[in-house]
Short mmCIF file of C-alpha atoms in Angstrom, two decimals:
data_model
loop_
_atom_site.label_atom_id
_atom_site.label_comp_id
_atom_site.label_asym_id
_atom_site.label_seq_id
_atom_site.Cartn_x
_atom_site.Cartn_y
_atom_site.Cartn_z
CA GLU A 689 199.37 124.11 80.66
CA VAL A 690 200.85 127.17 82.34
CA GLN A 691 203.50 126.36 84.94
CA LEU A 692 205.53 128.64 87.19
CA VAL A 693 208.12 126.92 89.38
CA GLU A 694 209.97 128.87 92.05
CA SER A 695 213.22 127.96 93.77
CA GLY A 696 215.89 129.53 95.94
CA GLY A 697 214.14 129.97 99.25
CA GLY A 698 215.55 129.06 102.62
CA LEU A 699 216.72 130.28 106.00
CA VAL A 700 218.87 133.40 106.11
CA GLN A 701 220.06 135.67 108.90
CA PRO A 702 218.90 139.28 109.15
CA GLY A 703 221.00 141.41 106.83
CA GLY A 704 221.66 138.48 104.51
CA SER A 705 220.78 137.91 100.87
CA LEU A 706 218.84 135.39 98.80
CA ARG A 707 218.02 135.09 95.11
CA LEU A 708 214.70 133.58 94.11
CA SER A 709 214.13 132.12 90.66
CA CYS A 710 210.97 131.24 88.76
CA VAL A 711 210.93 129.20 85.56
CA ALA A 712 207.90 129.59 83.30
CA SER A 713 206.36 127.28 80.72
CA GLY A 714 203.13 126.92 78.80
CA PHE A 715 202.70 130.57 77.78
CA THR A 716 204.51 133.33 75.92
CA PHE A 717 206.72 134.47 78.78
CA ASN A 718 208.33 137.34 76.86
CA SER A 719 204.94 138.99 76.30
CA ASP A 720 203.77 139.10 79.89
CA TRP A 721 204.32 141.42 82.79
CA MET A 722 205.46 139.37 85.78
CA SER A 723 205.31 139.88 89.52
CA TRP A 724 206.39 138.62 92.89
CA VAL A 725 203.73 138.42 95.59
CA ARG A 726 204.39 137.32 99.16
CA GLN A 727 202.39 136.04 102.09
CA ALA A 728 203.71 136.13 105.64
CA PRO A 729 202.51 133.28 107.88
CA GLY A 730 198.81 133.73 108.62
CA LYS A 731 198.71 137.09 106.85
CA ARG A 732 197.14 138.56 103.73
CA LEU A 733 198.81 138.52 100.34
CA GLU A 734 201.17 141.41 99.57
CA TRP A 735 202.40 142.49 96.14
CA VAL A 736 206.19 142.96 96.09
CA ALA A 737 207.40 143.87 92.59
CA ASN A 738 206.50 143.98 88.88
CA ILE A 739 208.56 143.86 85.70
CA LYS A 740 207.64 144.76 82.13
CA PRO A 741 207.99 142.11 79.38
CA ASP A 742 211.23 143.64 78.05
CA GLY A 743 212.63 144.11 81.56
CA ARG A 744 213.06 147.87 81.13
CA GLU A 745 210.42 148.94 83.62
CA THR A 746 210.02 147.80 87.19
CA ALA A 747 207.96 148.76 90.23
CA TYR A 748 208.38 147.93 93.92
CA LEU A 749 206.56 147.96 97.21
CA ASP A 750 207.94 150.86 99.26
CA SER A 751 209.23 148.62 102.03
CA VAL A 752 211.46 146.62 99.66
CA ARG A 753 212.57 149.35 97.25
CA GLY A 754 216.35 149.67 97.34
CA ARG A 755 216.77 146.22 98.90
CA PHE A 756 215.05 143.93 96.35
CA THR A 757 215.65 143.77 92.60
CA ILE A 758 213.31 142.06 90.14
CA SER A 759 214.77 140.92 86.82
CA ARG A 760 214.07 138.47 84.01
CA ASP A 761 215.81 136.48 81.30
CA ASN A 762 213.33 135.93 78.48
CA ALA A 763 215.66 133.51 76.68
CA LYS A 764 215.55 131.28 79.75
CA LYS A 765 211.87 132.03 80.49
CA SER A 766 212.96 132.95 83.98
CA LEU A 767 212.06 135.56 86.56
CA TYR A 768 214.29 136.49 89.48
CA LEU A 769 214.11 138.35 92.78
CA GLN A 770 217.39 139.39 94.36
CA MET A 771 216.77 140.13 98.01
CA ASN A 772 219.44 141.98 99.99
CA SER A 773 219.51 143.41 103.52
CA LEU A 774 216.80 140.98 104.52
CA ARG A 775 214.70 141.72 107.59
CA VAL A 776 212.71 139.47 109.90
CA GLU A 777 209.54 141.01 108.46
CA ASP A 778 210.46 139.74 104.99
CA THR A 779 209.72 136.19 106.19
CA ALA A 780 207.01 134.86 103.89
CA VAL A 781 206.09 132.48 101.12
CA TYR A 782 207.06 134.21 97.88
CA TYR A 783 204.98 133.54 94.77
CA CYS A 784 205.89 134.21 91.18
CA ALA A 785 202.81 135.33 89.24
CA SER A 786 201.90 136.46 85.77
CA ILE A 787 199.78 139.55 85.26
CA GLY A 788 196.46 139.03 83.51
CA VAL A 789 195.82 139.85 79.87
CA ASP A 790 193.01 142.30 80.61
CA TYR A 791 193.92 145.81 81.73
CA GLY A 792 195.45 146.10 85.18
CA ASP A 793 197.67 144.29 87.64
CA TYR A 794 195.68 141.24 88.63
CA PHE A 795 197.38 137.84 88.70
CA ASP A 796 196.12 135.06 86.47
CA ASN A 797 198.73 132.36 87.08
CA TRP A 798 200.76 131.59 90.20
CA GLY A 799 203.67 129.37 91.12
CA GLN A 800 203.51 127.03 94.09
CA GLY A 801 205.51 129.42 96.24
CA VAL A 802 208.85 129.27 98.02
CA LEU A 803 209.43 129.91 101.72
CA VAL A 804 211.91 132.56 102.84
CA THR A 805 212.67 132.63 106.55
CA VAL A 806 214.72 135.49 107.98
CA SER A 807 215.86 134.66 111.48
CA SER A 808 218.95 134.64 113.65
CA ASP B 181 197.47 152.98 100.07
CA ILE B 182 193.93 151.75 99.49
CA GLN B 183 192.70 149.55 102.35
CA MET B 184 190.59 146.51 101.48
CA THR B 185 188.29 145.06 104.14
CA GLN B 186 186.41 141.81 103.75
CA SER B 187 183.44 140.56 105.69
CA PRO B 188 182.89 138.24 107.28
CA SER B 189 186.35 137.01 108.25
CA THR B 190 184.98 133.50 108.75
CA LEU B 191 181.85 132.01 107.26
CA SER B 192 180.33 128.63 108.11
CA ALA B 193 178.12 127.08 105.46
CA SER B 194 176.95 123.77 104.08
CA VAL B 195 177.14 122.08 100.71
CA GLY B 196 174.40 123.48 98.50
CA ASP B 197 174.20 126.85 100.30
CA ARG B 198 174.32 130.18 98.50
CA VAL B 199 176.97 132.38 100.10
CA THR B 200 178.08 135.96 99.66
CA ILE B 201 181.37 137.57 100.69
CA THR B 202 181.74 141.34 100.78
CA CYS B 203 184.83 143.44 100.06
CA ARG B 204 184.98 147.17 100.75
CA ALA B 205 187.62 149.60 99.52
CA SER B 206 188.70 152.66 101.48
CA GLN B 207 188.18 154.77 98.33
CA SER B 208 186.66 154.23 94.92
CA ILE B 209 188.41 151.67 92.75
CA SER B 210 185.91 151.72 89.87
CA SER B 211 185.67 148.05 88.80
CA TRP B 212 189.34 147.19 89.23
CA LEU B 213 188.84 144.30 91.60
CA ALA B 214 189.82 140.64 91.50
CA TRP B 215 188.82 137.66 93.64
CA TYR B 216 191.06 134.67 94.44
CA GLN B 217 190.54 131.32 96.14
CA GLN B 218 193.36 129.84 98.23
CA LYS B 219 193.49 126.41 99.82
CA PRO B 220 195.89 125.60 102.67
CA GLY B 221 199.48 125.29 101.49
CA LYS B 222 198.54 126.15 97.90
CA ALA B 223 198.87 129.15 95.64
CA PRO B 224 195.90 131.48 95.13
CA LYS B 225 193.73 130.84 92.07
CA LEU B 226 192.09 133.66 90.13
CA LEU B 227 188.29 133.47 90.03
CA ILE B 228 187.05 136.92 88.98
CA TYR B 229 188.67 140.01 87.46
CA LYS B 230 187.32 143.49 86.73
CA ALA B 231 184.73 142.91 89.45
CA SER B 232 182.45 140.60 87.47
CA ASN B 233 184.43 138.80 84.77
CA LEU B 234 184.75 135.06 85.35
CA GLU B 235 188.26 133.78 84.69
CA SER B 236 188.51 131.05 82.07
CA GLY B 237 188.21 127.68 83.77
CA ALA B 238 186.62 129.01 86.95
CA PRO B 239 183.27 127.33 87.76
CA SER B 240 180.16 129.29 86.74
CA ARG B 241 178.74 129.05 90.27
CA PHE B 242 181.14 131.88 91.16
CA SER B 243 180.02 135.41 90.31
CA GLY B 244 181.15 138.89 91.23
CA SER B 245 179.44 142.24 91.34
CA GLY B 246 179.88 145.80 92.50
CA SER B 247 181.74 148.97 91.66
CA GLY B 248 183.17 151.97 93.45
CA THR B 249 183.82 150.87 97.01
CA GLU B 250 181.60 147.84 97.61
CA PHE B 251 181.90 144.44 95.95
CA THR B 252 180.54 140.95 96.44
CA LEU B 253 181.59 137.44 95.55
CA THR B 254 178.70 134.98 95.39
CA ILE B 255 178.84 131.21 95.22
CA SER B 256 175.45 130.03 94.01
CA SER B 257 175.57 126.47 95.37
CA LEU B 258 178.50 125.46 97.52
CA GLN B 259 180.41 122.38 96.50
CA PRO B 260 182.80 120.40 98.73
CA ASP B 261 185.78 121.71 96.76
CA ASP B 262 184.86 125.33 97.51
CA PHE B 263 185.88 125.35 101.16
CA ALA B 264 188.91 127.63 101.23
CA THR B 265 189.99 131.20 101.94
CA PHE B 266 188.93 133.93 99.53
CA TYR B 267 190.79 137.20 98.95
CA CYS B 268 189.82 140.36 97.10
CA GLN B 269 192.46 142.57 95.47
CA GLN B 270 192.20 146.12 94.17
CA TYR B 271 194.34 147.11 91.22
CA ASN B 272 193.02 150.61 90.65
CA SER B 273 196.08 152.28 92.11
CA HIS B 274 199.65 151.54 93.13
CA PRO B 275 200.37 149.57 95.17
CA ASN B 276 197.70 147.01 94.52
CA THR B 277 196.41 145.67 97.83
CA PHE B 278 194.53 142.63 99.13
CA GLY B 279 191.82 142.09 101.68
CA GLN B 280 192.51 140.14 104.85
CA GLY B 281 190.69 137.07 103.58
CA THR B 282 187.42 135.26 104.28
CA LYS B 283 187.72 131.67 105.44
CA LEU B 284 184.81 129.56 104.26
CA GLU B 285 184.29 126.59 106.57
CA ILE B 286 182.00 123.63 106.55
#
């Protein structure tokens, strides 16, 4: 059974930092592209970042580029999101997701999500 | 960015009904469209990818169709477990984007 378990969320002040983690099991983690997707309260889903299986290629939503960094440790079957210079508008539930095996960036497995609240 | 618009935003239906949700893209996305189901407080679950391909494990009462700019998700006979919010997602071009959701209510 595929499992993705996120951790690291919480309350942080504007301008602060947080690091999210996601531990994977039940699939070949080092073969899959991985993503972070977020959902602000009552809003639609929003893709945040992708990372290639070997970690050498990444992509970001424009509004987080330069502030967020996606990374992975395949030996630990773990995905990370380092979030710096956080803004109130970054408040959301953040999901770790694997990208589907067919062509294209759709998401076939999701974690349960972790809440990040940016507020003073 | 490609804008995705779903209709209706809310849909009331009964167990056993056939329902259809529409998703429109602001420009052609070929067949690069996925559908997800999300229940309150839970992660989304993939139902359909590449517009009409049923994800392994998803019930066969779900089907998708369309190409270009207009797509539909059909549930052939609503079951109690189906009441949730449904989202479409285009992955034709970067950044991939989601619709605003359709809440399916009893």
